[in-house]
PDB file of C-alpha atoms in Angstrom:
ATOM      1  CA  UNK A   1       0.000   0.000   0.000  1.00  0.00           C
ATOM      2  CA  UNK A   2       1.066   3.574  -0.610  1.00  0.00           C
ATOM      3  CA  UNK A   3       2.150   5.464   2.479  1.00  0.00           C
ATOM      4  CA  UNK A   4      -0.173   8.481   2.555  1.00  0.00           C
ATOM      5  CA  UNK A   5       1.383   9.759   5.766  1.00  0.00           C
ATOM      6  CA  UNK A   6       4.988   9.952   4.626  1.00  0.00           C
ATOM      7  CA  UNK A   7       5.342  13.534   3.426  1.00  0.00           C
ATOM      8  CA  UNK A   8       8.639  15.048   2.329  1.00  0.00           C
ATOM      9  CA  UNK A   9       9.626  18.692   2.646  1.00  0.00           C
ATOM     10  CA  UNK A  10       7.715  19.679  -0.485  1.00  0.00           C
ATOM     11  CA  UNK A  11       4.607  17.666   0.485  1.00  0.00           C
ATOM     12  CA  UNK A  12       5.735  14.991  -1.926  1.00  0.00           C
ATOM     13  CA  UNK A  13       4.513  11.438  -1.466  1.00  0.00           C
ATOM     14  CA  UNK A  14       7.036   8.635  -1.563  1.00  0.00           C
ATOM     15  CA  UNK A  15       5.527   5.794  -3.565  1.00  0.00           C
ATOM     16  CA  UNK A  16       7.205   2.581  -2.322  1.00  0.00           C
ATOM     17  CA  UNK A  17       8.342   0.504  -5.299  1.00  0.00           C
ATOM     18  CA  UNK A  18       8.825  -3.220  -4.549  1.00  0.00           C
ATOM     19  CA  UNK A  19      11.879  -4.839  -6.090  1.00  0.00           C
ATOM     20  CA  UNK A  20       9.658  -6.929  -8.358  1.00  0.00           C
ATOM     21  CA  UNK A  21       7.417  -4.078  -9.536  1.00  0.00           C
ATOM     22  CA  UNK A  22       7.985  -1.336 -12.116  1.00  0.00           C
ATOM     23  CA  UNK A  23       4.335  -0.279 -12.249  1.00  0.00           C
ATOM     24  CA  UNK A  24       2.468   0.223  -8.968  1.00  0.00           C
ATOM     25  CA  UNK A  25      -1.236  -0.597  -8.827  1.00  0.00           C
ATOM     26  CA  UNK A  26      -3.400   0.806  -6.022  1.00  0.00           C
ATOM     27  CA  UNK A  27      -7.040  -0.008  -5.414  1.00  0.00           C
ATOM     28  CA  UNK A  28      -8.805   2.699  -3.403  1.00  0.00           C
ATOM     29  CA  UNK A  29     -12.039   2.220  -1.477  1.00  0.00           C
ATOM     30  CA  UNK A  30     -12.556   4.935   1.136  1.00  0.00           C
ATOM     31  CA  UNK A  31     -15.193   7.371   2.434  1.00  0.00           C
ATOM     32  CA  UNK A  32     -13.510  10.132   0.389  1.00  0.00           C
ATOM     33  CA  UNK A  33     -10.343  10.911  -1.568  1.00  0.00           C
ATOM     34  CA  UNK A  34      -7.160  12.140   0.141  1.00  0.00           C
ATOM     35  CA  UNK A  35      -8.085  15.806   0.761  1.00  0.00           C
ATOM     36  CA  UNK A  36      -4.716  17.597   0.620  1.00  0.00           C
ATOM     37  CA  UNK A  37      -2.793  19.137  -2.236  1.00  0.00           C
ATOM     38  CA  UNK A  38       0.201  16.912  -2.975  1.00  0.00           C
ATOM     39  CA  UNK A  39       2.524  15.655  -5.681  1.00  0.00           C
ATOM     40  CA  UNK A  40       4.922  12.797  -6.360  1.00  0.00           C
ATOM     41  CA  UNK A  41       7.618  11.983  -8.888  1.00  0.00           C
ATOM     42  CA  UNK A  42       5.565   9.208 -10.495  1.00  0.00           C
ATOM     43  CA  UNK A  43       3.088   9.705 -13.317  1.00  0.00           C
ATOM     44  CA  UNK A  44      -0.383   8.795 -12.037  1.00  0.00           C
ATOM     45  CA  UNK A  45      -3.243   7.254 -14.008  1.00  0.00           C
ATOM     46  CA  UNK A  46      -6.513   7.287 -12.048  1.00  0.00           C
ATOM     47  CA  UNK A  47      -9.786   5.627 -12.993  1.00  0.00           C
ATOM     48  CA  UNK A  48     -12.698   6.957 -10.917  1.00  0.00           C
ATOM     49  CA  UNK A  49     -14.926   3.898 -10.513  1.00  0.00           C
ATOM     50  CA  UNK A  50     -17.295   5.467  -8.004  1.00  0.00           C
ATOM     51  CA  UNK A  51     -17.657   8.980  -6.602  1.00  0.00           C
ATOM     52  CA  UNK A  52     -17.692  12.558  -7.795  1.00  0.00           C
ATOM     53  CA  UNK A  53     -16.120  15.876  -6.927  1.00  0.00           C
ATOM     54  CA  UNK A  54     -13.590  18.406  -8.149  1.00  0.00           C
ATOM     55  CA  UNK A  55     -10.055  17.780  -9.378  1.00  0.00           C
ATOM     56  CA  UNK A  56      -7.587  20.602  -8.830  1.00  0.00           C
ATOM     57  CA  UNK A  57      -4.415  19.982 -10.830  1.00  0.00           C
ATOM     58  CA  UNK A  58      -1.670  22.531 -11.425  1.00  0.00           C
ATOM     59  CA  UNK A  59      -3.602  25.776 -11.776  1.00  0.00           C
ATOM     60  CA  UNK A  60      -6.812  24.327 -13.235  1.00  0.00           C
ATOM     61  CA  UNK A  61     -10.126  23.021 -11.930  1.00  0.00           C
ATOM     62  CA  UNK A  62     -12.106  20.092 -13.384  1.00  0.00           C
ATOM     63  CA  UNK A  63     -15.095  18.095 -12.199  1.00  0.00           C
ATOM     64  CA  UNK A  64     -14.896  14.312 -12.023  1.00  0.00           C
ATOM     65  CA  UNK A  65     -17.438  11.511 -11.759  1.00  0.00           C
ATOM     66  CA  UNK A  66     -17.652   7.735 -12.045  1.00  0.00           C
ATOM     67  CA  UNK A  67     -16.075   6.531 -15.278  1.00  0.00           C
ATOM     68  CA  UNK A  68     -13.549   9.343 -15.682  1.00  0.00           C
ATOM     69  CA  UNK A  69      -9.881   8.500 -16.191  1.00  0.00           C
ATOM     70  CA  UNK A  70      -7.141  11.089 -15.656  1.00  0.00           C
ATOM     71  CA  UNK A  71      -3.407  11.010 -16.295  1.00  0.00           C
ATOM     72  CA  UNK A  72      -1.511  13.367 -13.977  1.00  0.00           C
ATOM     73  CA  UNK A  73       2.062  14.305 -14.806  1.00  0.00           C
ATOM     74  CA  UNK A  74       5.036  13.736 -12.529  1.00  0.00           C
ATOM     75  CA  UNK A  75       5.535  16.327  -9.761  1.00  0.00           C
ATOM     76  CA  UNK A  76       2.296  18.100 -10.686  1.00  0.00           C
ATOM     77  CA  UNK A  77       0.418  19.374  -7.583  1.00  0.00           C
ATOM     78  CA  UNK A  78      -3.078  17.897  -7.461  1.00  0.00           C
ATOM     79  CA  UNK A  79      -5.964  16.907  -5.229  1.00  0.00           C
ATOM     80  CA  UNK A  80      -9.138  14.936  -5.941  1.00  0.00           C
ATOM     81  CA  UNK A  81     -11.605  16.801  -3.748  1.00  0.00           C
ATOM     82  CA  UNK A  82     -14.657  14.637  -3.093  1.00  0.00           C
ATOM     83  CA  UNK A  83     -18.034  16.373  -3.022  1.00  0.00           C
ATOM     84  CA  UNK A  84     -19.102  17.695   0.376  1.00  0.00           C
ATOM     85  CA  UNK A  85     -21.637  14.872   0.824  1.00  0.00           C
ATOM     86  CA  UNK A  86     -18.762  12.390   1.194  1.00  0.00           C
ATOM     87  CA  UNK A  87     -17.506  14.193   4.305  1.00  0.00           C
ATOM     88  CA  UNK A  88     -20.833  14.067   6.123  1.00  0.00           C
ATOM     89  CA  UNK A  89     -20.925  11.817   9.170  1.00  0.00           C
ATOM     90  CA  UNK A  90     -22.600   8.465   8.531  1.00  0.00           C
ATOM     91  CA  UNK A  91     -23.161   9.361   4.886  1.00  0.00           C
ATOM     92  CA  UNK A  92     -22.586   5.764   3.846  1.00  0.00           C
ATOM     93  CA  UNK A  93     -20.938   7.013   0.667  1.00  0.00           C
ATOM     94  CA  UNK A  94     -17.804   5.382  -0.674  1.00  0.00           C
ATOM     95  CA  UNK A  95     -15.337   6.352  -3.375  1.00  0.00           C
ATOM     96  CA  UNK A  96     -13.603   3.724  -5.455  1.00  0.00           C
ATOM     97  CA  UNK A  97     -10.660   4.229  -7.767  1.00  0.00           C
ATOM     98  CA  UNK A  98      -7.909   2.293  -9.483  1.00  0.00           C
ATOM     99  CA  UNK A  99      -4.543   4.069  -9.582  1.00  0.00           C
ATOM    100  CA  UNK A 100      -1.418   3.258 -11.562  1.00  0.00           C
ATOM    101  CA  UNK A 101       1.933   4.872 -10.742  1.00  0.00           C
ATOM    102  CA  UNK A 102       5.028   4.665 -12.940  1.00  0.00           C
ATOM    103  CA  UNK A 103       8.313   6.548 -13.102  1.00  0.00           C
ATOM    104  CA  UNK A 104       9.915   7.154 -16.491  1.00  0.00           C
ATOM    105  CA  UNK A 105      13.051   8.696 -14.974  1.00  0.00           C
ATOM    106  CA  UNK A 106      14.004   5.882 -12.593  1.00  0.00           C
ATOM    107  CA  UNK A 107      12.461   2.403 -12.616  1.00  0.00           C
ATOM    108  CA  UNK A 108      11.434   2.584 -16.286  1.00  0.00           C
ATOM    109  CA  UNK A 109      14.371   4.687 -17.497  1.00  0.00           C
ATOM    110  CA  UNK A 110      16.127   1.831 -19.307  1.00  0.00           C
ATOM    111  CA  UNK A 111      12.912   0.751 -20.989  1.00  0.00           C
ATOM    112  CA  UNK A 112      12.049   4.215 -22.273  1.00  0.00           C
ATOM    113  CA  UNK A 113      15.633   4.717 -23.491  1.00  0.00           C
ATOM    114  CA  UNK A 114      15.092   2.050 -26.147  1.00  0.00           C
ATOM    115  CA  UNK A 115      14.639   3.322 -29.740  1.00  0.00           C
ATOM    116  CA  UNK A 116      11.304   1.510 -29.969  1.00  0.00           C
ATOM    117  CA  UNK A 117       9.981   3.596 -27.071  1.00  0.00           C
ATOM    118  CA  UNK A 118      10.870   6.977 -28.549  1.00  0.00           C
ATOM    119  CA  UNK A 119       7.291   7.688 -29.651  1.00  0.00           C
ATOM    120  CA  UNK A 120       5.923   6.814 -26.216  1.00  0.00           C
ATOM    121  CA  UNK A 121       8.539   8.943 -24.451  1.00  0.00           C
ATOM    122  CA  UNK A 122       7.751  11.880 -26.727  1.00  0.00           C
ATOM    123  CA  UNK A 123       4.050  11.449 -25.941  1.00  0.00           C
ATOM    124  CA  UNK A 124       4.561  11.653 -22.175  1.00  0.00           C
ATOM    125  CA  UNK A 125       6.939  14.595 -22.539  1.00  0.00           C
ATOM    126  CA  UNK A 126       4.336  16.413 -24.606  1.00  0.00           C
ATOM    127  CA  UNK A 127       1.620  15.815 -22.028  1.00  0.00           C
ATOM    128  CA  UNK A 128       3.503  16.552 -18.814  1.00  0.00           C
ATOM    129  CA  UNK A 129       0.496  18.588 -17.569  1.00  0.00           C
ATOM    130  CA  UNK A 130      -1.609  15.438 -17.872  1.00  0.00           C
ATOM    131  CA  UNK A 131      -4.946  14.914 -19.589  1.00  0.00           C
ATOM    132  CA  UNK A 132      -8.411  13.445 -19.245  1.00  0.00           C
ATOM    133  CA  UNK A 133      -8.651  10.226 -21.245  1.00  0.00           C
ATOM    134  CA  UNK A 134     -11.001  10.820 -24.211  1.00  0.00           C
ATOM    135  CA  UNK A 135     -14.189   8.787 -24.447  1.00  0.00           C
ATOM    136  CA  UNK A 136     -13.170   7.192 -27.750  1.00  0.00           C
ATOM    137  CA  UNK A 137     -10.410   5.136 -26.080  1.00  0.00           C
ATOM    138  CA  UNK A 138     -11.872   4.927 -22.581  1.00  0.00           C
ATOM    139  CA  UNK A 139     -13.042   1.319 -22.793  1.00  0.00           C
ATOM    140  CA  UNK A 140      -9.671   0.150 -24.112  1.00  0.00           C
ATOM    141  CA  UNK A 141      -7.819   1.987 -21.350  1.00  0.00           C
ATOM    142  CA  UNK A 142      -9.994   0.766 -18.463  1.00  0.00           C
ATOM    143  CA  UNK A 143     -10.055  -2.813 -19.754  1.00  0.00           C
ATOM    144  CA  UNK A 144      -6.258  -2.797 -19.926  1.00  0.00           C
ATOM    145  CA  UNK A 145      -5.988  -1.277 -16.454  1.00  0.00           C
ATOM    146  CA  UNK A 146      -8.023  -4.211 -15.139  1.00  0.00           C
ATOM    147  CA  UNK A 147      -5.805  -6.686 -16.998  1.00  0.00           C
ATOM    148  CA  UNK A 148      -2.731  -4.970 -15.594  1.00  0.00           C
ATOM    149  CA  UNK A 149      -4.145  -5.131 -12.073  1.00  0.00           C
ATOM    150  CA  UNK A 150      -4.880  -8.841 -12.457  1.00  0.00           C
ATOM    151  CA  UNK A 151      -1.483  -9.768 -13.908  1.00  0.00           C
ATOM    152  CA  UNK A 152       2.028 -10.050 -12.514  1.00  0.00           C
ATOM    153  CA  UNK A 153       5.610 -10.466 -13.659  1.00  0.00           C
ATOM    154  CA  UNK A 154       6.272 -10.116 -17.407  1.00  0.00           C
ATOM    155  CA  UNK A 155       2.525 -10.232 -18.135  1.00  0.00           C
ATOM    156  CA  UNK A 156       2.069  -6.990 -16.212  1.00  0.00           C
ATOM    157  CA  UNK A 157       4.718  -5.250 -18.308  1.00  0.00           C
ATOM    158  CA  UNK A 158       3.027  -6.546 -21.467  1.00  0.00           C
ATOM    159  CA  UNK A 159      -0.253  -4.998 -20.309  1.00  0.00           C
ATOM    160  CA  UNK A 160       1.616  -1.774 -19.546  1.00  0.00           C
ATOM    161  CA  UNK A 161       2.901  -1.776 -23.144  1.00  0.00           C
ATOM    162  CA  UNK A 162      -0.664  -2.274 -24.344  1.00  0.00           C
ATOM    163  CA  UNK A 163      -1.831   0.630 -22.200  1.00  0.00           C
ATOM    164  CA  UNK A 164       0.807   2.949 -23.626  1.00  0.00           C
ATOM    165  CA  UNK A 165      -0.106   1.767 -27.108  1.00  0.00           C
ATOM    166  CA  UNK A 166      -3.701   2.930 -26.639  1.00  0.00           C
ATOM    167  CA  UNK A 167      -2.418   6.443 -25.987  1.00  0.00           C
ATOM    168  CA  UNK A 168       0.196   6.679 -28.736  1.00  0.00           C
ATOM    169  CA  UNK A 169      -2.069   5.123 -31.384  1.00  0.00           C
ATOM    170  CA  UNK A 170      -5.078   7.294 -30.551  1.00  0.00           C
ATOM    171  CA  UNK A 171      -6.279   9.686 -33.243  1.00  0.00           C
ATOM    172  CA  UNK A 172      -8.397  11.731 -30.845  1.00  0.00           C
ATOM    173  CA  UNK A 173      -7.503  15.018 -29.197  1.00  0.00           C
ATOM    174  CA  UNK A 174      -5.990  15.054 -25.714  1.00  0.00           C
ATOM    175  CA  UNK A 175      -6.872  18.167 -23.705  1.00  0.00           C
ATOM    176  CA  UNK A 176      -4.259  19.035 -21.103  1.00  0.00           C
ATOM    177  CA  UNK A 177      -5.379  19.186 -17.487  1.00  0.00           C
ATOM    178  CA  UNK A 178      -3.199  22.127 -16.523  1.00  0.00           C
ATOM    179  CA  UNK A 179      -1.998  25.149 -18.427  1.00  0.00           C
ATOM    180  CA  UNK A 180       0.925  25.509 -16.042  1.00  0.00           C
ATOM    181  CA  UNK A 181       3.005  22.451 -15.163  1.00  0.00           C
ATOM    182  CA  UNK A 182       5.711  24.299 -13.224  1.00  0.00           C
ATOM    183  CA  UNK A 183       4.618  25.897  -9.965  1.00  0.00           C
ATOM    184  CA  UNK A 184       6.782  27.035  -7.041  1.00  0.00           C
ATOM    185  CA  UNK A 185       7.867  24.396  -4.528  1.00  0.00           C
ATOM    186  CA  UNK A 186       5.242  23.827  -1.842  1.00  0.00           C
ATOM    187  CA  UNK A 187       6.470  23.238   1.679  1.00  0.00           C
ATOM    188  CA  UNK A 188       4.498  20.990   3.996  1.00  0.00           C
ATOM    189  CA  UNK A 189       2.929  23.923   5.855  1.00  0.00           C
ATOM    190  CA  UNK A 190       2.103  25.712   2.595  1.00  0.00           C
ATOM    191  CA  UNK A 191       0.493  22.591   1.152  1.00  0.00           C
ATOM    192  CA  UNK A 192      -1.722  22.210   4.210  1.00  0.00           C
ATOM    193  CA  UNK A 193      -2.565  25.924   4.208  1.00  0.00           C
ATOM    194  CA  UNK A 194      -3.533  25.957   0.520  1.00  0.00           C
ATOM    195  CA  UNK A 195      -5.580  22.787   1.011  1.00  0.00           C
ATOM    196  CA  UNK A 196      -7.505  24.480   3.824  1.00  0.00           C
ATOM    197  CA  UNK A 197      -8.252  27.375   1.476  1.00  0.00           C
ATOM    198  CA  UNK A 198      -9.387  24.995  -1.258  1.00  0.00           C
ATOM    199  CA  UNK A 199     -11.565  23.060   1.191  1.00  0.00           C
ATOM    200  CA  UNK A 200     -13.146  26.264   2.491  1.00  0.00           C
ATOM    201  CA  UNK A 201     -13.992  27.423  -1.022  1.00  0.00           C
ATOM    202  CA  UNK A 202     -15.441  24.024  -1.989  1.00  0.00           C
ATOM    203  CA  UNK A 203     -17.685  24.075   1.078  1.00  0.00           C
ATOM    204  CA  UNK A 204     -18.773  27.727   0.853  1.00  0.00           C
ATOM    205  CA  UNK A 205     -18.664  28.632  -2.871  1.00  0.00           C
ATOM    206  CA  UNK A 206     -22.457  29.109  -2.800  1.00  0.00           C
ATOM    207  CA  UNK A 207     -22.109  31.819  -0.158  1.00  0.00           C
ATOM    208  CA  UNK A 208     -20.515  35.250  -0.173  1.00  0.00           C
ATOM    209  CA  UNK A 209     -16.770  34.792   0.401  1.00  0.00           C
ATOM    210  CA  UNK A 210     -14.733  37.879   1.204  1.00  0.00           C
ATOM    211  CA  UNK A 211     -10.961  38.215   1.126  1.00  0.00           C
ATOM    212  CA  UNK A 212     -11.054  38.692   4.882  1.00  0.00           C
ATOM    213  CA  UNK A 213     -12.661  35.258   5.270  1.00  0.00           C
ATOM    214  CA  UNK A 214     -10.041  33.300   3.324  1.00  0.00           C
ATOM    215  CA  UNK A 215      -7.192  35.446   4.609  1.00  0.00           C
ATOM    216  CA  UNK A 216      -8.294  34.493   8.111  1.00  0.00           C
ATOM    217  CA  UNK A 217      -8.185  30.804   7.161  1.00  0.00           C
ATOM    218  CA  UNK A 218      -4.604  31.350   5.987  1.00  0.00           C
ATOM    219  CA  UNK A 219      -3.748  33.488   9.061  1.00  0.00           C
ATOM    220  CA  UNK A 220      -2.736  36.412   6.837  1.00  0.00           C
ATOM    221  CA  UNK A 221      -3.794  39.943   6.067  1.00  0.00           C
ATOM    222  CA  UNK A 222      -5.885  40.297   2.879  1.00  0.00           C
ATOM    223  CA  UNK A 223      -3.018  41.956   1.016  1.00  0.00           C
ATOM    224  CA  UNK A 224      -0.473  39.325   2.002  1.00  0.00           C
ATOM    225  CA  UNK A 225      -2.931  36.556   1.185  1.00  0.00           C
ATOM    226  CA  UNK A 226      -3.530  37.852  -2.350  1.00  0.00           C
ATOM    227  CA  UNK A 227       0.203  37.871  -3.099  1.00  0.00           C
ATOM    228  CA  UNK A 228       0.693  34.465  -1.469  1.00  0.00           C
ATOM    229  CA  UNK A 229      -2.149  32.787  -3.358  1.00  0.00           C
ATOM    230  CA  UNK A 230      -1.037  34.186  -6.714  1.00  0.00           C
ATOM    231  CA  UNK A 231       2.538  33.030  -6.131  1.00  0.00           C
ATOM    232  CA  UNK A 232       1.655  29.471  -5.155  1.00  0.00           C
ATOM    233  CA  UNK A 233      -1.276  28.745  -7.471  1.00  0.00           C
ATOM    234  CA  UNK A 234      -0.551  30.787 -10.588  1.00  0.00           C
ATOM    235  CA  UNK A 235      -3.777  32.816 -10.499  1.00  0.00           C
ATOM    236  CA  UNK A 236      -5.615  35.247  -8.239  1.00  0.00           C
ATOM    237  CA  UNK A 237      -8.064  34.139  -5.580  1.00  0.00           C
ATOM    238  CA  UNK A 238     -10.975  35.780  -7.407  1.00  0.00           C
ATOM    239  CA  UNK A 239     -10.054  33.863 -10.568  1.00  0.00           C
ATOM    240  CA  UNK A 240      -9.957  30.618  -8.619  1.00  0.00           C
ATOM    241  CA  UNK A 241     -13.261  31.327  -6.861  1.00  0.00           C
ATOM    242  CA  UNK A 242     -14.964  32.186 -10.154  1.00  0.00           C
ATOM    243  CA  UNK A 243     -13.578  29.041 -11.739  1.00  0.00           C
ATOM    244  CA  UNK A 244     -14.911  26.851  -8.929  1.00  0.00           C
ATOM    245  CA  UNK A 245     -18.320  28.520  -9.086  1.00  0.00           C
ATOM    246  CA  UNK A 246     -18.586  28.211 -12.863  1.00  0.00           C
ATOM    247  CA  UNK A 247     -17.416  24.610 -12.666  1.00  0.00           C
ATOM    248  CA  UNK A 248     -20.230  23.875 -10.200  1.00  0.00           C
ATOM    249  CA  UNK A 249     -22.690  25.807 -12.356  1.00  0.00           C
ATOM    250  CA  UNK A 250     -21.749  23.692 -15.383  1.00  0.00           C
ATOM    251  CA  UNK A 251     -22.523  20.518 -13.459  1.00  0.00           C
ATOM    252  CA  UNK A 252     -25.882  21.883 -12.323  1.00  0.00           C
ATOM    253  CA  UNK A 253     -26.799  23.139 -15.801  1.00  0.00           C
ATOM    254  CA  UNK A 254     -26.529  19.652 -17.292  1.00  0.00           C
ATOM    255  CA  UNK A 255     -27.934  17.752 -14.295  1.00  0.00           C
ATOM    256  CA  UNK A 256     -31.415  17.688 -15.904  1.00  0.00           C
ATOM    257  CA  UNK A 257     -33.129  18.914 -12.742  1.00  0.00           C
ATOM    258  CA  UNK A 258     -34.946  21.598 -14.739  1.00  0.00           C
ATOM    259  CA  UNK A 259     -33.629  24.483 -12.662  1.00  0.00           C
ATOM    260  CA  UNK A 260     -33.586  27.916 -14.227  1.00  0.00           C
ATOM    261  CA  UNK A 261     -30.262  29.487 -15.134  1.00  0.00           C
ATOM    262  CA  UNK A 262     -31.004  32.332 -12.724  1.00  0.00           C
ATOM    263  CA  UNK A 263     -31.591  29.924  -9.845  1.00  0.00           C
ATOM    264  CA  UNK A 264     -28.369  28.038 -10.591  1.00  0.00           C
ATOM    265  CA  UNK A 265     -26.421  31.295 -10.701  1.00  0.00           C
ATOM    266  CA  UNK A 266     -27.595  32.251  -7.212  1.00  0.00           C
ATOM    267  CA  UNK A 267     -26.997  28.725  -5.885  1.00  0.00           C
ATOM    268  CA  UNK A 268     -23.388  28.989  -7.059  1.00  0.00           C
ATOM    269  CA  UNK A 269     -22.703  32.201  -5.169  1.00  0.00           C
ATOM    270  CA  UNK A 270     -23.379  34.866  -7.796  1.00  0.00           C
ATOM    271  CA  UNK A 271     -25.407  37.802  -6.508  1.00  0.00           C
ATOM    272  CA  UNK A 272     -26.147  39.122  -9.989  1.00  0.00           C
ATOM    273  CA  UNK A 273     -27.297  37.200 -13.058  1.00  0.00           C
ATOM    274  CA  UNK A 274     -25.534  39.794 -15.184  1.00  0.00           C
ATOM    275  CA  UNK A 275     -22.230  39.094 -13.447  1.00  0.00           C
ATOM    276  CA  UNK A 276     -22.830  35.339 -13.725  1.00  0.00           C
ATOM    277  CA  UNK A 277     -23.395  35.566 -17.472  1.00  0.00           C
ATOM    278  CA  UNK A 278     -20.317  37.754 -17.900  1.00  0.00           C
ATOM    279  CA  UNK A 279     -18.019  35.455 -15.900  1.00  0.00           C
ATOM    280  CA  UNK A 280     -19.474  32.337 -17.520  1.00  0.00           C
ATOM    281  CA  UNK A 281     -18.872  33.628 -21.033  1.00  0.00           C
ATOM    282  CA  UNK A 282     -15.416  34.875 -20.071  1.00  0.00           C
ATOM    283  CA  UNK A 283     -14.376  31.416 -18.878  1.00  0.00           C
ATOM    284  CA  UNK A 284     -16.360  29.199 -21.215  1.00  0.00           C
ATOM    285  CA  UNK A 285     -16.481  31.320 -24.359  1.00  0.00           C
ATOM    286  CA  UNK A 286     -20.271  30.898 -24.666  1.00  0.00           C
ATOM    287  CA  UNK A 287     -23.411  31.798 -22.725  1.00  0.00           C
ATOM    288  CA  UNK A 288     -24.998  29.444 -20.172  1.00  0.00           C
ATOM    289  CA  UNK A 289     -27.963  28.835 -22.494  1.00  0.00           C
ATOM    290  CA  UNK A 290     -25.674  27.943 -25.393  1.00  0.00           C
ATOM    291  CA  UNK A 291     -23.768  25.633 -23.061  1.00  0.00           C
ATOM    292  CA  UNK A 292     -26.935  23.718 -22.162  1.00  0.00           C
ATOM    293  CA  UNK A 293     -28.183  23.611 -25.756  1.00  0.00           C
ATOM    294  CA  UNK A 294     -24.817  22.394 -27.003  1.00  0.00           C
ATOM    295  CA  UNK A 295     -24.676  19.668 -24.382  1.00  0.00           C
ATOM    296  CA  UNK A 296     -28.186  18.493 -25.134  1.00  0.00           C
ATOM    297  CA  UNK A 297     -27.467  18.383 -28.855  1.00  0.00           C
ATOM    298  CA  UNK A 298     -24.084  16.718 -28.296  1.00  0.00           C
ATOM    299  CA  UNK A 299     -22.424  19.042 -30.780  1.00  0.00           C
ATOM    300  CA  UNK A 300     -20.175  20.908 -28.383  1.00  0.00           C
ATOM    301  CA  UNK A 301     -17.084  22.070 -30.249  1.00  0.00           C
ATOM    302  CA  UNK A 302     -16.090  25.399 -28.758  1.00  0.00           C
ATOM    303  CA  UNK A 303     -12.630  26.277 -27.492  1.00  0.00           C
ATOM    304  CA  UNK A 304     -12.502  27.901 -24.080  1.00  0.00           C
ATOM    305  CA  UNK A 305     -11.194  31.430 -24.080  1.00  0.00           C
ATOM    306  CA  UNK A 306      -9.882  31.275 -20.531  1.00  0.00           C
ATOM    307  CA  UNK A 307      -6.172  30.627 -20.085  1.00  0.00           C
ATOM    308  CA  UNK A 308      -6.769  28.471 -17.026  1.00  0.00           C
ATOM    309  CA  UNK A 309      -9.796  26.250 -17.639  1.00  0.00           C
ATOM    310  CA  UNK A 310     -10.716  23.877 -20.437  1.00  0.00           C
ATOM    311  CA  UNK A 311     -14.196  22.965 -21.585  1.00  0.00           C
ATOM    312  CA  UNK A 312     -15.557  19.534 -20.744  1.00  0.00           C
ATOM    313  CA  UNK A 313     -15.508  17.037 -23.571  1.00  0.00           C
ATOM    314  CA  UNK A 314     -19.172  16.312 -24.247  1.00  0.00           C
ATOM    315  CA  UNK A 315     -18.266  13.190 -26.216  1.00  0.00           C
ATOM    316  CA  UNK A 316     -16.914  11.864 -22.914  1.00  0.00           C
ATOM    317  CA  UNK A 317     -18.280   9.717 -20.137  1.00  0.00           C
ATOM    318  CA  UNK A 318     -21.527  11.643 -19.752  1.00  0.00           C
ATOM    319  CA  UNK A 319     -22.777   8.766 -21.891  1.00  0.00           C
ATOM    320  CA  UNK A 320     -23.907   5.742 -19.901  1.00  0.00           C
ATOM    321  CA  UNK A 321     -21.302   3.051 -19.360  1.00  0.00           C
ATOM    322  CA  UNK A 322     -21.310  -0.188 -17.403  1.00  0.00           C
ATOM    323  CA  UNK A 323     -18.270  -0.176 -15.144  1.00  0.00           C
ATOM    324  CA  UNK A 324     -16.506  -3.450 -14.526  1.00  0.00           C
ATOM    325  CA  UNK A 325     -16.440  -4.263 -10.839  1.00  0.00           C
TER     326      UNK A 325
END
């Protein structure tokens, strides 16, 4: 098992690698995901088999739900933040995930130095910020992850080759998870402090949040907090708050609960529908109504204007899938 309590100076997990393993497989079944911002030197491939919430990776925010698969680059700060319902006492909820960890610079260095692996190495170098696995290859990837989990010895490496082959042979577009894959080093105290800020925002995004509120969480003055947050996350607190709120609004808009756009705007913390529409279009490149219409028609093909958030892929796992248990 991976030691979730062993944290280095930069809040970096140490993934123990057995002598007979080059690819680490971790099955996760817990009340909620690990709630703190962290990173590790291994590339991580995560299949969300049950659960939903928000993924913060690098300087970007994404929602996740059952069926999603994400590849997270080495040393990229990230946290899978489970929805607030998973933290309620006696909720009975459970998250399930299958994680793969592999290190191209150490345990797999010799393998990826081979001429035959040049294409694969180039692929991973190109996508250091990570990506969400496109729907068109999702079944192949998850099936191979299961085969890899169930195999051992040389057979496991063969399945790893197959997994890489699905990525390098894919003709679909891979959208990067983060627009910034190099952020300042995060000390242990800073990682915990930023995680507290993230957690506070996730729990209170639907309410009015002032700079004084979050600065108090960080034990700073508002001015110092603004500089600190920008330095360690790559964007301002207002940008982050707006991104979280719009991300939640997007989920509500396509939840088919027949809520009005105005009602969703207020539920996500916007005091003005005019401001909501302005921020939504600024981040998404389209209006909320167009967003809903495009999703319903499954013809979404608009590039996001924002430099720090990418549009969801509506040809993705919003379609029904039967997950292998």
